PDB file of C-alpha atoms in Angstrom:
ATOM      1  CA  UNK A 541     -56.586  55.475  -7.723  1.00 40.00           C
ATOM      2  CA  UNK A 542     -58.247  58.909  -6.658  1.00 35.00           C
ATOM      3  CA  UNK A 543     -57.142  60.222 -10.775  1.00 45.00           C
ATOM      4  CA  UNK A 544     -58.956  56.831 -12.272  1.00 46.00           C
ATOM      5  CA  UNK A 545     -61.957  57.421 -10.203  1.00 44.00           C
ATOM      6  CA  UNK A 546     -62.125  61.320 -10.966  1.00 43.00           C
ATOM      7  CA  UNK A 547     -61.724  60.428 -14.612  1.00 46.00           C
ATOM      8  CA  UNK A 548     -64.079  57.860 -14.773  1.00 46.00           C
ATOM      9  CA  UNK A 549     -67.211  60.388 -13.497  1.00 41.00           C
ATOM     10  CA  UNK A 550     -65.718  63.289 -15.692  1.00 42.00           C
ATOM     11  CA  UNK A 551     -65.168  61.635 -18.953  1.00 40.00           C
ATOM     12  CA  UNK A 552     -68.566  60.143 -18.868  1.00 41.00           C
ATOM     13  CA  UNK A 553     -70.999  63.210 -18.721  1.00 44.00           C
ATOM     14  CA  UNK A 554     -75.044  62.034 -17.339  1.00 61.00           C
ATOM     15  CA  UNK A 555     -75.682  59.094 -17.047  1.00 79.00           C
ATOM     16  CA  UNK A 556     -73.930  56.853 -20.464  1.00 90.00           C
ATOM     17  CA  UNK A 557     -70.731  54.793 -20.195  1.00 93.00           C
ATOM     18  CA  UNK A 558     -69.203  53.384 -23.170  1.00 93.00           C
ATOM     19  CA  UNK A 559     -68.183  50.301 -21.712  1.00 95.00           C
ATOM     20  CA  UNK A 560     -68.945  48.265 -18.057  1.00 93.00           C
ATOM     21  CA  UNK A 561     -65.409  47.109 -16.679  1.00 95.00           C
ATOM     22  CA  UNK A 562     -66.240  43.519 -14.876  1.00 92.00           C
ATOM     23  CA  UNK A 563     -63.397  41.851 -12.934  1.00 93.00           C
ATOM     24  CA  UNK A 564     -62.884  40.462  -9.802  1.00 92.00           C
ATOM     25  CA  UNK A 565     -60.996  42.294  -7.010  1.00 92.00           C
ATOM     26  CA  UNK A 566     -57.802  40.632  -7.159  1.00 94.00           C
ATOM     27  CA  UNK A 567     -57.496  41.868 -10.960  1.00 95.00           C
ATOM     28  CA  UNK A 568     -58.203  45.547  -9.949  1.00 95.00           C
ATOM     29  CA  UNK A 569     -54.430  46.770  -9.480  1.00 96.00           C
ATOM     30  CA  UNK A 570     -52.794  44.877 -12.031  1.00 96.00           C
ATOM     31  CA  UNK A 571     -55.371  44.823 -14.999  1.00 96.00           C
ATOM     32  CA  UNK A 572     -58.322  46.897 -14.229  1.00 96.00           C
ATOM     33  CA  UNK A 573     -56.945  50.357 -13.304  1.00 96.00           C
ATOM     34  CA  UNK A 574     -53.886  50.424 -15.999  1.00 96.00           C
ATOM     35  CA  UNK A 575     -57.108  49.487 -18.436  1.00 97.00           C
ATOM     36  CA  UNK A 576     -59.116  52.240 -17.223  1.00 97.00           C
ATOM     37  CA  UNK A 577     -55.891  54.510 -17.393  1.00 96.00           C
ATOM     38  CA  UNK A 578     -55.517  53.904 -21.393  1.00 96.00           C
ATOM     39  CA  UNK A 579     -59.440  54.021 -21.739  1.00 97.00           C
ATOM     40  CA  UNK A 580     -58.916  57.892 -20.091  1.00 95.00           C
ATOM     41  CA  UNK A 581     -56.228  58.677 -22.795  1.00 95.00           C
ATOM     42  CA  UNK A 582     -58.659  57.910 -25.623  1.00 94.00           C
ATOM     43  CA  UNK A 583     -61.530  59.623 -23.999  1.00 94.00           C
ATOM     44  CA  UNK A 584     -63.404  56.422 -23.487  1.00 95.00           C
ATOM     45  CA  UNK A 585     -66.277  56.397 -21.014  1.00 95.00           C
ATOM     46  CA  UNK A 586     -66.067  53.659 -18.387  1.00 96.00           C
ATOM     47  CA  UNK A 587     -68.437  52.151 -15.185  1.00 95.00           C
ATOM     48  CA  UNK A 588     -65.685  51.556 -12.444  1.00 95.00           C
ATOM     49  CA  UNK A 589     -67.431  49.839  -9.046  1.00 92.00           C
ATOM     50  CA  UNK A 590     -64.709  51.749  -7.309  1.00 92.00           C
ATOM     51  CA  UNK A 591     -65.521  55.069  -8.911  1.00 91.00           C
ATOM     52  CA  UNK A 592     -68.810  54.779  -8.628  1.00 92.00           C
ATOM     53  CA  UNK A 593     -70.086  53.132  -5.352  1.00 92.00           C
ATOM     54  CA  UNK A 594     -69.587  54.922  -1.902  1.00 94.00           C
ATOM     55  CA  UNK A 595     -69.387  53.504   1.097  1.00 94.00           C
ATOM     56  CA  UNK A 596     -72.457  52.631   2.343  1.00 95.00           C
ATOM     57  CA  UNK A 597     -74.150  52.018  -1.394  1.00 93.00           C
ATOM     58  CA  UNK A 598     -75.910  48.579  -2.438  1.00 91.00           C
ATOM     59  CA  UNK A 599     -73.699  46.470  -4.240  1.00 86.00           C
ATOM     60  CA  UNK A 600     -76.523  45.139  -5.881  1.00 84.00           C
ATOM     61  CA  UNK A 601     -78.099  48.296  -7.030  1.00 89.00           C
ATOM     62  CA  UNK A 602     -74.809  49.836  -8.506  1.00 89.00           C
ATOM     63  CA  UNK A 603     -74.048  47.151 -10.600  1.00 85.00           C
ATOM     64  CA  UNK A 604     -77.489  46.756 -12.045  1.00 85.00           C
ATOM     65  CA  UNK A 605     -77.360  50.242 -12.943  1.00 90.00           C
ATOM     66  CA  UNK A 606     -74.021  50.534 -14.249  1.00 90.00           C
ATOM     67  CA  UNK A 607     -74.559  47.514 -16.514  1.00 86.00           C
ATOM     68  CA  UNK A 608     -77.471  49.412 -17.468  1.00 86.00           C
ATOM     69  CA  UNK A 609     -76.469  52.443 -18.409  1.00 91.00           C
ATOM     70  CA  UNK A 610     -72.635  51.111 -20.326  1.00 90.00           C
ATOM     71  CA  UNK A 611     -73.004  50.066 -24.124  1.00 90.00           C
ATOM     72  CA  UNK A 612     -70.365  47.616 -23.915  1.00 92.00           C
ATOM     73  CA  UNK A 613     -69.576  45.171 -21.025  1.00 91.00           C
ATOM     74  CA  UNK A 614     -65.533  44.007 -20.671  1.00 94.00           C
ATOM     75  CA  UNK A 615     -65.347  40.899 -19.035  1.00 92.00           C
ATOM     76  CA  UNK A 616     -61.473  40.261 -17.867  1.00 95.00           C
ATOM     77  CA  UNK A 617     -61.973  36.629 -17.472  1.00 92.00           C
ATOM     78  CA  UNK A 618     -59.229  35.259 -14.970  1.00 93.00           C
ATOM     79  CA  UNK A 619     -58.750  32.464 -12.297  1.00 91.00           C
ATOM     80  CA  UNK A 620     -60.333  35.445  -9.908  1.00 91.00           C
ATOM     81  CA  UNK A 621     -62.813  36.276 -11.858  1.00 88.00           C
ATOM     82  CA  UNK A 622     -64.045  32.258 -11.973  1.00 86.00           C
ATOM     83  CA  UNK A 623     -64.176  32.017  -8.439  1.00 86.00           C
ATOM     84  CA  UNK A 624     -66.439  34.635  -7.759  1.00 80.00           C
ATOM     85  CA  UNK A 625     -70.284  35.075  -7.725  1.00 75.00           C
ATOM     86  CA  UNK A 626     -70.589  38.652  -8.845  1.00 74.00           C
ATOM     87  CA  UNK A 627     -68.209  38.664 -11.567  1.00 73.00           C
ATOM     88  CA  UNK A 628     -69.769  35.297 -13.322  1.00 75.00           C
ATOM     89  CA  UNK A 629     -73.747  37.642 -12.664  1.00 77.00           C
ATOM     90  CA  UNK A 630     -71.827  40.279 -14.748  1.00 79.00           C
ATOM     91  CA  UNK A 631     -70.971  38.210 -17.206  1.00 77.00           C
ATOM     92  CA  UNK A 632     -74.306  36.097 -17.535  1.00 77.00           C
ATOM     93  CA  UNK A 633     -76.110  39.772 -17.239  1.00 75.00           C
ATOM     94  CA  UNK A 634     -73.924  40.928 -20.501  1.00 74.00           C
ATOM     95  CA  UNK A 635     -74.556  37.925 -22.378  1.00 74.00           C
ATOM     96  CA  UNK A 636     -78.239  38.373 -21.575  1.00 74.00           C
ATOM     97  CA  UNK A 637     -78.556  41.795 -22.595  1.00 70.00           C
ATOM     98  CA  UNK A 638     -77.203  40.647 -25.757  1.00 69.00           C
ATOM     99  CA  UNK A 639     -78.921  38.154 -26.735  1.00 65.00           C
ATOM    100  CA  UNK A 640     -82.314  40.228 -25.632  1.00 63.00           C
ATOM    101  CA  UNK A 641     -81.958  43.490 -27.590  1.00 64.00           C
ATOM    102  CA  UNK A 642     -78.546  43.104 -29.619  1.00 62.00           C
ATOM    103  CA  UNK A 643     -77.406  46.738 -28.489  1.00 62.00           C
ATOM    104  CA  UNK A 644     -75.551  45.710 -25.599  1.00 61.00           C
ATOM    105  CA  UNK A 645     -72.118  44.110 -26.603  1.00 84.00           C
ATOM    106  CA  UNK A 646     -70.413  41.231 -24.566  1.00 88.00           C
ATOM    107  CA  UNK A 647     -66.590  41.715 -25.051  1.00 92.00           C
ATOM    108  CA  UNK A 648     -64.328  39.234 -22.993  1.00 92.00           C
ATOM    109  CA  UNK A 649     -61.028  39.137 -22.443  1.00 95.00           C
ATOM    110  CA  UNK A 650     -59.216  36.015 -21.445  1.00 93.00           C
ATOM    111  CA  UNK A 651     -56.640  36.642 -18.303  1.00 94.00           C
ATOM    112  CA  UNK A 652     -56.788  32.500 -17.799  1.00 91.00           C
ATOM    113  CA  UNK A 653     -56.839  29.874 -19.876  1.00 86.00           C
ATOM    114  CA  UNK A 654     -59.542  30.127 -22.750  1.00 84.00           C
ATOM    115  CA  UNK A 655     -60.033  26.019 -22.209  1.00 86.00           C
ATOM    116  CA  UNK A 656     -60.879  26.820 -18.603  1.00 85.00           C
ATOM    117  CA  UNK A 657     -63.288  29.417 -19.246  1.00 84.00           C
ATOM    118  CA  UNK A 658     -64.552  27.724 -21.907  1.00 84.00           C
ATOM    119  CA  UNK A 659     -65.163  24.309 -19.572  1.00 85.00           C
ATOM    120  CA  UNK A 660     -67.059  26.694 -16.434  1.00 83.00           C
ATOM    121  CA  UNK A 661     -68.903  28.643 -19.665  1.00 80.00           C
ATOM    122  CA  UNK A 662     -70.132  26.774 -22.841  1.00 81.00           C
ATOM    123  CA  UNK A 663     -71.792  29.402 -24.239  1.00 77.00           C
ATOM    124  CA  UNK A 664     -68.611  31.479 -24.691  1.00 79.00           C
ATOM    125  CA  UNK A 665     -67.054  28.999 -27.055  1.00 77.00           C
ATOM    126  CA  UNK A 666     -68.427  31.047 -30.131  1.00 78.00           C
ATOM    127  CA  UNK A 667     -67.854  34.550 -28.514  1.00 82.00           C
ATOM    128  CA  UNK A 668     -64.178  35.998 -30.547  1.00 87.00           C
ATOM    129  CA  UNK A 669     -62.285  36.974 -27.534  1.00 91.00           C
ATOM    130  CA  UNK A 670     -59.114  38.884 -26.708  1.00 94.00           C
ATOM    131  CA  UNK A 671     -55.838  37.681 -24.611  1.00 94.00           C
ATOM    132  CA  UNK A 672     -54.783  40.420 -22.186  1.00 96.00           C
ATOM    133  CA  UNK A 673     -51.057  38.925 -22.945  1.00 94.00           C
ATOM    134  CA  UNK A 674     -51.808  40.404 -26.629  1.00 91.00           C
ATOM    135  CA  UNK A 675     -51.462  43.872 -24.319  1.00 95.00           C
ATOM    136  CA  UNK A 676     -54.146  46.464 -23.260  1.00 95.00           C
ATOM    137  CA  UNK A 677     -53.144  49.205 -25.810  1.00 96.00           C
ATOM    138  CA  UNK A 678     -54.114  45.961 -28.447  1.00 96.00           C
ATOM    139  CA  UNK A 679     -57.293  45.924 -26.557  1.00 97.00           C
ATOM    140  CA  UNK A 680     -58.209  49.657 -26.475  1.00 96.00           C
ATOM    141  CA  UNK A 681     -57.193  49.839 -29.904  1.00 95.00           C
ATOM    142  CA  UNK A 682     -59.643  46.806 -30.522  1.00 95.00           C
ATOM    143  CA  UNK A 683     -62.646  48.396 -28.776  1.00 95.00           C
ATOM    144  CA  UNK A 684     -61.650  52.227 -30.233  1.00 94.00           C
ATOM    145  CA  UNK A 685     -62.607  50.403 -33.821  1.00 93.00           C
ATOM    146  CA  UNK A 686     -65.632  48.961 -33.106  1.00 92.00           C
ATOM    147  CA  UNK A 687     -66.523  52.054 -31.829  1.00 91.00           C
ATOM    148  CA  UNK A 688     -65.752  53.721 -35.165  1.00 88.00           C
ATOM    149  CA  UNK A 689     -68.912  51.735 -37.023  1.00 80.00           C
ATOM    150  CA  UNK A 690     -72.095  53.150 -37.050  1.00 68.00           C
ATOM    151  CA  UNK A 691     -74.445  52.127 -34.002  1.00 59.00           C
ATOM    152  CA  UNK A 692     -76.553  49.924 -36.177  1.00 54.00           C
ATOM    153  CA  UNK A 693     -73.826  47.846 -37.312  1.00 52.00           C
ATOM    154  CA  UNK A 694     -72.022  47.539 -33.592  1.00 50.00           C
TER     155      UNK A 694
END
């Protein structure tokens, strides 16, 4: 844990992530930190709550500006994930950013069952998604292309 969290404010120099990782808690040991691990071995910036907010911060606060200052928001959509309050603000911040100014990219990935998410969030059904079964190198390998375009294409 200490190694993600020192990589995480390293690798991302002032005050620019490449990508916002939202999850629930329960998905933090299992899917969030071996994500963040590969993002470190391709040098990708990442906002990581637990890298990022001290004890004592406002939740609130953090996560508006780490949504803020990430290009990309990661949404690893699982049963967790549905059940919470501040994951599902994440994810309706993301989407919002995106629709507003087109810069900010939404990019979930299903840990549940796409019907499910698709049921609690209509407006996902036209949003291409990946399956974290496909595998997080997959993923990374996913995001490392789109970051390969030019910005104005993203």
């Amino acid at each position: 844990s200490y190694a993600i969290e020192d990589a995480a404010r390293v690798t991302a120099s002032g005050e620019v992530r490449t990508v916002f990782l939202s999850h629930a808690d329960d998905d933090k040991e299992t899917i969030v930190r071996p994500f963040a691990r590969l993002l470190d071995v391709k040098d990708i910036s990442y906002w990581l709550d637990e890298a990022e907010l001290k004890w004592g911060d406002s939740l609130y606060e953090g996560i508006n500006k780490g949504l803020a200052i990430s290009d990309y928001v990661i949404c690893f959509i699982s049963d967790a994930f549905l059940a919470r309050g501040w994951p599902a603000a994440e994810l309706a911040t993301g989407y919002g950013a995106q629709m507003k100014d087109g810069q900010k990219r939404l990019l979930p990935v299903m840990v549940t069952n796409s019907e499910r998410v698709r049921d609690e969030y209509p407006i996902l059904g036209d949003k291409k998604y990946m399956k974290w079964e496909d595998g997080p190198e997959d993923i990374v390998r996913a995001l490392g292309e789109i970051l390969k375009k030019p910005r104005e294409s993203r």
